[in-house]
Amino acid sequence: MHTLPPLLAAFVPIWFMTAVGYLVGRTGLLGPQAEAVLGRFVFHVAMPAALFTMIARTPLDSFANASMLAFVAGTAVASLLGVAAARWWFGRSLADRTIAGMAAGYVNSANLGIPVALQVLGDASFIAPVLVFQVLVVTPVVLTLLDAGTGRSEEDGERTGRATRLLMLPLRNPIVLASAIGALAAATGWHLPPTLGHSCELLGGAGVPTALITLGMSLHGRRPAGSPAQRAEVGLTVAIKTLVQPLVALAVGSLVLHLPQHQLLAVVVCSALPTAQNVFIYAREYGLSTALARDSVMFSTLLSMGTLSLAGWLLGHR
């Protein structure tokens, strides 16, 4: 029996679960409010459990290495280009600019990064620091900007100063709160009791498939961005994500840091991963348009098969 190429096999679960979500949305099996309810479940319940479990087991000093500097450079350049384009070319609001920057620079390091790293690199050791960096550094910045851009920090008549609101962000946002507790557990070496730990793993395990099913449901009855401006924005965002981000990481890793070949391949492969579905979940949770996030996830996932294969071939991985 013929088997799929390893890289293709890594993408199959994503396509399958997204297709399941599309069919669920098309048939109306779960009712008209299912997409919103599942999105809230991922954001407020499953994703925090998954992030806590992952971060609590990851040494916080694992991303303090030269390889991560190249990845961070690629992420910063891609995200800033996404934000700049959304502001000056497409006239987007602060919240929408934040989503655009995230769509351009936030990689799918969880459910796709691990299998791709195993197949292309032979191990997934570099994925852990990438996850830690995105969750503990990038995500709080993104959610703070989304809070400011959507006015959530002013809800319920809140009259405290901006500094106080920012300090209170972890207590208002389940993603940041779970990440902070996970980081504290990693720093102190504390672990949940085995029974609770296993329960948290089970709950967190529902996050990725539910997010993908929710993404698939969002595709029903909606076409890709229709106007020329919308198509241009999606095309530019996907180009930044799939081309600019890995090229910047490659340039910094090879020309500035002079990384060994295997480390350079790891940096470029992780930078070439497609946009994470978290971008779609955040856009939905904050009541923003999900068109750019949805289309960026879909098209970057399709195109990244080519860029990931090209990276592996050009950098001489055997």
One Martini backbone bead per residue (centre of mass of N, CA, C, O) as a GRO file, in nm:
protein
  318
    1MET     BB    1   0.096   0.036   0.022
    2HIS     BB    2   0.059   0.361  -0.019
    3THR     BB    3   0.217   0.649   0.103
    4LEU     BB    4   0.249   0.945   0.224
    5PRO     BB    5   0.418   1.201   0.238
    6PRO     BB    6   0.524   1.339   0.522
    7LEU     BB    7   0.438   1.635   0.472
    8LEU     BB    8   0.150   1.574   0.381
    9ALA     BB    9   0.062   1.418   0.637
   10ALA     BB   10   0.073   1.674   0.828
   11PHE     BB   11  -0.187   1.814   0.678
   12VAL     BB   12  -0.436   1.626   0.686
   13PRO     BB   13  -0.572   1.689   0.964
   14ILE     BB   14  -0.643   1.980   0.895
   15TRP     BB   15  -0.823   1.929   0.648
   16PHE     BB   16  -1.019   1.733   0.777
   17MET     BB   17  -1.130   1.913   1.013
   18THR     BB   18  -1.220   2.144   0.830
   19ALA     BB   19  -1.418   1.973   0.663
   20VAL     BB   20  -1.597   1.894   0.894
   21GLY     BB   21  -1.682   2.180   0.965
   22TYR     BB   22  -1.814   2.246   0.697
   23LEU     BB   23  -2.032   2.022   0.711
   24VAL     BB   24  -2.159   2.115   0.973
   25GLY     BB   25  -2.237   2.396   0.865
   26ARG     BB   26  -2.403   2.304   0.614
   27THR     BB   27  -2.613   2.117   0.787
   28GLY     BB   28  -2.675   2.233   1.083
   29LEU     BB   29  -2.622   2.027   1.322
   30LEU     BB   30  -2.551   2.257   1.572
   31GLY     BB   31  -2.655   2.516   1.481
   32PRO     BB   32  -2.635   2.870   1.464
   33GLN     BB   33  -2.433   2.894   1.742
   34ALA     BB   34  -2.183   2.704   1.720
   35GLU     BB   35  -1.944   2.878   1.634
   36ALA     BB   36  -1.944   3.067   1.881
   37VAL     BB   37  -1.928   2.853   2.105
   38LEU     BB   38  -1.669   2.709   2.014
   39GLY     BB   39  -1.490   2.958   2.021
   40ARG     BB   40  -1.521   3.006   2.328
   41PHE     BB   41  -1.416   2.733   2.420
   42VAL     BB   42  -1.132   2.764   2.313
   43PHE     BB   43  -1.054   3.039   2.451
   44HIS     BB   44  -1.161   2.971   2.765
   45VAL     BB   45  -1.067   2.648   2.788
   46ALA     BB   46  -0.879   2.472   2.598
   47MET     BB   47  -0.635   2.659   2.544
   48PRO     BB   48  -0.545   2.710   2.836
   49ALA     BB   49  -0.489   2.412   2.900
   50ALA     BB   50  -0.273   2.365   2.681
   51LEU     BB   51  -0.074   2.592   2.764
   52PHE     BB   52  -0.019   2.507   3.049
   53THR     BB   53   0.092   2.224   2.989
   54MET     BB   54   0.326   2.310   2.803
   55ILE     BB   55   0.475   2.528   2.980
   56ALA     BB   56   0.517   2.359   3.244
   57ARG     BB   57   0.728   2.160   3.060
   58THR     BB   58   0.905   2.419   2.987
   59PRO     BB   59   1.195   2.554   2.975
   60LEU     BB   60   1.256   2.899   2.987
   61ASP     BB   61   1.564   2.870   2.861
   62SER     BB   62   1.515   2.741   2.564
   63PHE     BB   63   1.505   3.041   2.401
   64ALA     BB   64   1.816   3.116   2.486
   65ASN     BB   65   1.919   3.150   2.163
   66ALA     BB   66   2.038   3.209   1.850
   67SER     BB   67   1.806   3.085   1.685
   68MET     BB   68   1.577   3.266   1.807
   69LEU     BB   69   1.671   3.533   1.685
   70ALA     BB   70   1.587   3.465   1.395
   71PHE     BB   71   1.290   3.413   1.450
   72VAL     BB   72   1.225   3.688   1.577
   73ALA     BB   73   1.299   3.857   1.333
   74GLY     BB   74   1.088   3.741   1.139
   75THR     BB   75   0.841   3.806   1.311
   76ALA     BB   76   0.878   4.113   1.335
   77VAL     BB   77   0.882   4.188   1.036
   78ALA     BB   78   0.613   4.058   0.950
   79SER     BB   79   0.427   4.201   1.154
   80LEU     BB   80   0.499   4.496   1.079
   81LEU     BB   81   0.412   4.474   0.784
   82GLY     BB   82   0.117   4.403   0.841
   83VAL     BB   83   0.052   4.661   0.999
   84ALA     BB   84   0.139   4.872   0.788
   85ALA     BB   85  -0.050   4.782   0.561
   86ALA     BB   86  -0.319   4.812   0.723
   87ARG     BB   87  -0.282   5.120   0.767
   88TRP     BB   88  -0.166   5.256   0.482
   89TRP     BB   89  -0.332   5.077   0.260
   90PHE     BB   90  -0.624   4.986   0.429
   91GLY     BB   91  -0.731   5.148   0.687
   92ARG     BB   92  -0.709   5.021   0.966
   93SER     BB   93  -0.761   4.941   1.268
   94LEU     BB   94  -0.607   4.848   1.545
   95ALA     BB   95  -0.733   4.566   1.567
   96ASP     BB   96  -0.696   4.487   1.264
   97ARG     BB   97  -0.389   4.527   1.264
   98THR     BB   98  -0.330   4.305   1.466
   99ILE     BB   99  -0.440   4.073   1.297
  100ALA     BB  100  -0.254   4.121   1.054
  101GLY     BB  101   0.014   4.078   1.206
  102MET     BB  102  -0.053   3.790   1.298
  103ALA     BB  103  -0.105   3.666   1.014
  104ALA     BB  104   0.204   3.737   0.921
  105GLY     BB  105   0.371   3.606   1.212
  106TYR     BB  106   0.190   3.358   1.324
  107VAL     BB  107   0.261   3.042   1.390
  108ASN     BB  108   0.192   2.689   1.349
  109SER     BB  109   0.335   2.527   1.621
  110ALA     BB  110   0.153   2.302   1.720
  111ASN     BB  111  -0.013   2.103   1.513
  112LEU     BB  112   0.214   2.147   1.274
  113GLY     BB  113   0.505   2.185   1.383
  114ILE     BB  114   0.561   1.906   1.501
  115PRO     BB  115   0.526   1.716   1.250
  116VAL     BB  116   0.717   1.873   1.063
  117ALA     BB  117   0.971   1.852   1.238
  118LEU     BB  118   0.985   1.544   1.241
  119GLN     BB  119   1.005   1.513   0.923
  120VAL     BB  120   1.234   1.735   0.850
  121LEU     BB  121   1.434   1.728   1.122
  122GLY     BB  122   1.374   1.466   1.338
  123ASP     BB  123   1.275   1.695   1.544
  124ALA     BB  124   1.101   1.909   1.816
  125SER     BB  125   1.288   2.104   1.994
  126PHE     BB  126   1.231   2.396   1.857
  127ILE     BB  127   0.924   2.433   1.924
  128ALA     BB  128   0.913   2.508   2.222
  129PRO     BB  129   1.039   2.799   2.211
  130VAL     BB  130   0.833   2.905   2.010
  131LEU     BB  131   0.588   2.872   2.191
  132VAL     BB  132   0.687   3.043   2.426
  133PHE     BB  133   0.723   3.306   2.271
  134GLN     BB  134   0.430   3.336   2.164
  135VAL     BB  135   0.284   3.317   2.445
  136LEU     BB  136   0.471   3.515   2.639
  137VAL     BB  137   0.506   3.760   2.418
  138VAL     BB  138   0.301   3.794   2.182
  139THR     BB  139   0.015   3.751   2.302
  140PRO     BB  140   0.002   3.987   2.510
  141VAL     BB  141   0.032   4.207   2.296
  142VAL     BB  142  -0.213   4.137   2.125
  143LEU     BB  143  -0.433   4.151   2.355
  144THR     BB  144  -0.380   4.441   2.434
  145LEU     BB  145  -0.449   4.567   2.157
  146LEU     BB  146  -0.735   4.450   2.143
  147ASP     BB  147  -0.841   4.586   2.393
  148ALA     BB  148  -0.786   4.875   2.294
  149GLY     BB  149  -0.933   4.854   2.005
  150THR     BB  150  -1.227   4.750   2.147
  151GLY     BB  151  -1.268   4.861   2.460
  152ARG     BB  152  -1.237   4.652   2.700
  153SER     BB  153  -1.080   4.838   2.908
  154GLU     BB  154  -1.373   5.016   2.939
  155GLU     BB  155  -1.548   4.832   3.074
  156ASP     BB  156  -1.773   4.878   3.326
  157GLY     BB  157  -1.659   5.171   3.403
  158GLU     BB  158  -1.364   5.188   3.380
  159ARG     BB  159  -1.117   5.425   3.559
  160THR     BB  160  -0.855   5.334   3.532
  161GLY     BB  161  -0.554   5.325   3.439
  162ARG     BB  162  -0.362   5.200   3.193
  163ALA     BB  163  -0.152   5.054   3.366
  164THR     BB  164  -0.355   4.892   3.535
  165ARG     BB  165  -0.490   4.742   3.301
  166LEU     BB  166  -0.235   4.593   3.208
  167LEU     BB  167  -0.183   4.446   3.480
  168MET     BB  168  -0.486   4.306   3.464
  169LEU     BB  169  -0.493   4.120   3.212
  170PRO     BB  170  -0.450   3.827   3.332
  171LEU     BB  171  -0.737   3.842   3.489
  172ARG     BB  172  -0.912   3.869   3.201
  173ASN     BB  173  -0.730   3.648   3.048
  174PRO     BB  174  -0.704   3.310   2.993
  175ILE     BB  175  -0.446   3.287   2.824
  176VAL     BB  176  -0.251   3.453   3.002
  177LEU     BB  177  -0.307   3.315   3.270
  178ALA     BB  178  -0.220   3.027   3.189
  179SER     BB  179   0.067   3.106   3.102
  180ALA     BB  180   0.162   3.224   3.372
  181ILE     BB  181   0.118   2.967   3.539
  182GLY     BB  182   0.301   2.788   3.368
  183ALA     BB  183   0.561   2.953   3.415
  184LEU     BB  184   0.561   2.920   3.722
  185ALA     BB  185   0.577   2.612   3.721
  186ALA     BB  186   0.845   2.594   3.563
  187ALA     BB  187   1.020   2.766   3.765
  188THR     BB  188   0.939   2.574   4.032
  189GLY     BB  189   0.852   2.264   3.958
  190TRP     BB  190   0.554   2.244   3.945
  191HIS     BB  191   0.282   1.999   3.977
  192LEU     BB  192   0.028   1.835   3.904
  193PRO     BB  193  -0.162   1.610   3.977
  194PRO     BB  194  -0.207   1.342   3.784
  195THR     BB  195  -0.514   1.363   3.751
  196LEU     BB  196  -0.524   1.665   3.675
  197GLY     BB  197  -0.320   1.655   3.445
  198HIS     BB  198  -0.484   1.465   3.263
  199SER     BB  199  -0.735   1.643   3.245
  200CYS     BB  200  -0.589   1.883   3.112
  201GLU     BB  201  -0.501   1.730   2.859
  202LEU     BB  202  -0.780   1.657   2.754
  203LEU     BB  203  -0.884   1.946   2.731
  204GLY     BB  204  -0.653   2.056   2.547
  205GLY     BB  205  -0.698   1.847   2.311
  206ALA     BB  206  -0.964   2.008   2.206
  207GLY     BB  207  -0.856   2.271   2.076
  208VAL     BB  208  -0.758   2.214   1.785
  209PRO     BB  209  -1.004   2.063   1.659
  210THR     BB  210  -1.210   2.286   1.731
  211ALA     BB  211  -1.076   2.516   1.576
  212LEU     BB  212  -1.095   2.376   1.296
  213ILE     BB  213  -1.399   2.339   1.292
  214THR     BB  214  -1.464   2.637   1.319
  215LEU     BB  215  -1.321   2.721   1.064
  216GLY     BB  216  -1.494   2.546   0.873
  217MET     BB  217  -1.767   2.677   0.943
  218SER     BB  218  -1.683   2.966   0.834
  219LEU     BB  219  -1.686   2.875   0.521
  220HIS     BB  220  -1.978   2.868   0.513
  221GLY     BB  221  -2.115   3.096   0.290
  222ARG     BB  222  -1.808   3.188   0.223
  223ARG     BB  223  -1.604   3.380   0.049
  224PRO     BB  224  -1.351   3.497  -0.059
  225ALA     BB  225  -1.233   3.780  -0.095
  226GLY     BB  226  -1.383   4.005  -0.333
  227SER     BB  227  -1.240   4.252  -0.336
  228PRO     BB  228  -0.953   4.390  -0.437
  229ALA     BB  229  -0.858   4.480  -0.153
  230GLN     BB  230  -0.902   4.208  -0.009
  231ARG     BB  231  -0.723   4.037  -0.192
  232ALA     BB  232  -0.466   4.202  -0.146
  233GLU     BB  233  -0.446   4.160   0.160
  234VAL     BB  234  -0.427   3.855   0.156
  235GLY     BB  235  -0.187   3.827  -0.038
  236LEU     BB  236   0.016   3.991   0.130
  237THR     BB  237   0.000   3.832   0.393
  238VAL     BB  238   0.084   3.556   0.274
  239ALA     BB  239   0.355   3.649   0.157
  240ILE     BB  240   0.482   3.728   0.423
  241LYS     BB  241   0.452   3.455   0.566
  242THR     BB  242   0.581   3.251   0.332
  243LEU     BB  243   0.843   3.448   0.255
  244VAL     BB  244   0.956   3.673   0.442
  245GLN     BB  245   0.997   3.533   0.711
  246PRO     BB  246   1.202   3.306   0.617
  247LEU     BB  247   1.407   3.503   0.481
  248VAL     BB  248   1.487   3.659   0.733
  249ALA     BB  249   1.580   3.416   0.896
  250LEU     BB  250   1.796   3.331   0.694
  251ALA     BB  251   1.966   3.590   0.695
  252VAL     BB  252   2.026   3.603   0.998
  253GLY     BB  253   2.134   3.310   1.038
  254SER     BB  254   2.367   3.329   0.811
  255LEU     BB  255   2.489   3.637   0.812
  256VAL     BB  256   2.493   3.696   1.133
  257LEU     BB  257   2.504   3.405   1.305
  258HIS     BB  258   2.614   3.147   1.171
  259LEU     BB  259   2.458   2.892   1.148
  260PRO     BB  260   2.411   2.588   1.147
  261GLN     BB  261   2.244   2.397   0.930
  262HIS     BB  262   2.032   2.270   1.120
  263GLN     BB  263   1.945   2.534   1.260
  264LEU     BB  264   1.865   2.683   1.004
  265LEU     BB  265   1.644   2.489   0.919
  266ALA     BB  266   1.468   2.520   1.172
  267VAL     BB  267   1.412   2.823   1.144
  268VAL     BB  268   1.287   2.820   0.857
  269VAL     BB  269   1.063   2.614   0.902
  270CYS     BB  270   0.918   2.767   1.134
  271SER     BB  271   0.878   3.033   0.964
  272ALA     BB  272   0.708   2.870   0.725
  273LEU     BB  273   0.475   2.844   0.875
  274PRO     BB  274   0.163   2.889   0.904
  275THR     BB  275  -0.106   3.029   1.004
  276ALA     BB  276  -0.272   3.043   1.286
  277GLN     BB  277  -0.592   2.976   1.415
  278ASN     BB  278  -0.583   3.186   1.646
  279VAL     BB  279  -0.651   3.433   1.477
  280PHE     BB  280  -0.945   3.361   1.433
  281ILE     BB  281  -1.029   3.333   1.729
  282TYR     BB  282  -0.963   3.627   1.811
  283ALA     BB  283  -1.142   3.774   1.609
  284ARG     BB  284  -1.405   3.651   1.711
  285GLU     BB  285  -1.388   3.724   2.016
  286TYR     BB  286  -1.358   4.054   1.931
  287GLY     BB  287  -1.565   4.118   1.687
  288LEU     BB  288  -1.424   4.071   1.418
  289SER     BB  289  -1.316   4.028   1.123
  290THR     BB  290  -1.249   3.695   0.968
  291ALA     BB  291  -1.145   3.700   0.674
  292LEU     BB  292  -0.837   3.735   0.692
  293ALA     BB  293  -0.780   3.504   0.886
  294ARG     BB  294  -0.911   3.274   0.730
  295ASP     BB  295  -0.757   3.308   0.455
  296SER     BB  296  -0.470   3.295   0.570
  297VAL     BB  297  -0.482   3.012   0.680
  298MET     BB  298  -0.558   2.862   0.420
  299PHE     BB  299  -0.338   2.970   0.212
  300SER     BB  300  -0.083   2.922   0.384
  301THR     BB  301  -0.122   2.617   0.411
  302LEU     BB  302  -0.097   2.554   0.112
  303LEU     BB  303   0.180   2.708   0.045
  304SER     BB  304   0.372   2.578   0.267
  305MET     BB  305   0.436   2.317   0.128
  306GLY     BB  306   0.635   2.448  -0.072
  307THR     BB  307   0.825   2.607   0.126
  308LEU     BB  308   0.909   2.366   0.300
  309SER     BB  309   1.027   2.195   0.075
  310LEU     BB  310   1.232   2.406  -0.025
  311ALA     BB  311   1.392   2.435   0.236
  312GLY     BB  312   1.485   2.139   0.257
  313TRP     BB  313   1.634   2.136  -0.019
  314LEU     BB  314   1.827   2.390  -0.005
  315LEU     BB  315   1.952   2.298   0.291
  316GLY     BB  316   2.022   1.980   0.268
  317HIS     BB  317   1.827   1.774   0.367
  318ARG     BB  318   1.819   1.408   0.466
   0.00000   0.00000   0.00000
